[in-house]
Amino acid sequence: DHSMGAVHMSLPELLLVCAAALTLVSLPILLVLSLRQSTFPEPVPPMEETDIERIAAMLSERLGITDKASIHNLTTRIEEMRADFDWLVSDRMIEQAIEMARLGQPMGAISQNTGISEDELIAIQRLRRH
């Protein structure tokens, strides 16, 4: 029975109309939300010279560097680091020389590979015995 004003749609047509209505309603909401999330933060004002000096002073204090002794402190620290490095390298070379001697390598080969002179190798050998 077809009454006047009644619209009959098939299921695919009804689903299409519902999808279009949902799109029309959700699109403006999604647009507003995306614009709200993409707002840019306030620009950071440039730092004043006093702010930069204050930060530099704090860093110098934390590093133990003062204006009076900064070059001296840096030089001393570099020399200490160099001495530690030299000690580690020489210690490693001695260990390598001892291991090569255990493997039966000749003194000339050990000296050439480690940079330790033959006289130093003889001294190391004598110390190892005691």
XYZ file of C-alpha atoms in Angstrom:
130
model
C 0.000 0.000 0.000
C 1.598 3.146 -1.203
C 0.487 6.184 0.678
C 1.307 9.660 -0.380
C 4.611 11.023 1.032
C 6.063 7.677 2.040
C 9.493 7.037 0.590
C 10.731 3.521 0.156
C 14.460 3.012 -0.058
C 16.495 -0.074 -0.501
C 19.017 -0.959 2.193
C 22.056 0.250 0.206
C 20.301 3.577 -0.498
C 19.434 3.978 3.188
C 23.028 3.244 4.233
C 24.319 5.790 1.704
C 21.992 8.497 3.037
C 23.047 7.728 6.630
C 26.748 7.868 5.695
C 26.244 11.240 3.971
C 24.391 12.641 6.994
C 27.078 11.374 9.354
C 29.759 12.977 7.187
C 27.936 16.297 7.125
C 27.672 16.305 10.918
C 31.177 14.995 11.761
C 33.207 16.978 9.213
C 32.799 20.406 10.924
C 33.559 18.846 14.330
C 36.745 17.213 13.030
C 37.774 20.461 11.335
C 37.394 22.455 14.578
C 39.310 19.834 16.560
C 42.176 19.704 14.068
C 42.504 23.491 14.012
C 42.519 23.613 17.805
C 45.360 21.055 17.970
C 47.491 22.744 15.307
C 47.662 26.147 16.943
C 51.208 27.365 17.240
C 52.728 28.094 20.638
C 53.591 31.603 21.625
C 57.002 32.647 20.276
C 59.760 32.725 22.861
C 61.012 36.262 23.386
C 64.711 36.807 22.692
C 66.962 36.438 25.715
C 68.413 39.496 27.332
C 72.189 39.814 27.681
C 71.848 39.556 31.464
C 70.008 36.228 31.093
C 72.805 34.858 28.925
C 75.452 36.020 31.394
C 73.522 34.463 34.288
C 73.291 31.114 32.466
C 77.013 31.236 31.589
C 77.865 31.960 35.230
C 75.738 29.015 36.408
C 77.435 26.678 33.912
C 80.893 27.906 34.913
C 80.048 27.354 38.564
C 78.812 23.818 37.915
C 81.936 23.015 35.905
C 84.159 24.529 38.577
C 85.467 27.196 36.247
C 85.804 30.774 37.445
C 86.851 33.798 35.431
C 90.143 34.015 37.327
C 91.241 30.430 36.930
C 89.305 29.111 33.958
C 92.270 28.628 31.607
C 94.422 27.250 34.413
C 91.673 24.805 35.498
C 91.045 23.654 31.943
C 94.757 23.144 31.322
C 95.137 21.195 34.563
C 92.141 18.989 33.761
C 93.405 18.307 30.242
C 96.844 17.353 31.603
C 95.234 15.015 34.158
C 93.151 13.379 31.433
C 96.222 13.020 29.209
C 98.182 11.383 32.050
C 95.313 8.951 32.717
C 95.091 8.119 29.026
C 98.852 7.573 28.742
C 98.771 5.296 31.781
C 95.903 3.247 30.328
C 97.622 2.932 26.945
C 100.956 1.910 28.466
C 99.209 -0.559 30.789
C 97.439 -2.092 27.806
C 100.687 -2.303 25.828
C 102.395 -4.096 28.722
C 99.514 -6.578 28.951
C 99.735 -7.159 25.208
C 103.523 -7.682 25.416
C 103.109 -10.208 28.257
C 100.455 -12.106 26.305
C 102.642 -12.182 23.174
C 105.567 -13.486 25.263
C 103.330 -16.239 26.672
C 102.462 -17.235 23.121
C 106.188 -17.558 22.321
C 106.555 -14.464 20.127
C 110.168 -13.277 19.676
C 111.231 -10.100 21.478
C 111.671 -8.198 18.182
C 108.073 -8.898 17.123
C 106.758 -7.907 20.539
C 108.732 -4.667 20.434
C 107.540 -3.875 16.905
C 103.846 -4.566 17.694
C 103.669 -2.785 21.046
C 106.200 0.032 20.643
C 107.983 -1.088 23.817
C 111.771 -1.196 23.407
C 113.626 -4.464 23.925
C 115.340 -3.014 27.016
C 111.931 -2.154 28.482
C 110.714 -5.669 27.661
C 113.670 -7.136 29.552
C 112.833 -4.898 32.542
C 109.168 -5.976 32.405
C 110.266 -9.607 32.207
C 112.468 -9.209 35.291
C 109.658 -7.464 37.224
C 107.193 -10.200 36.309
C 109.440 -12.812 37.890
C 109.335 -11.049 41.268
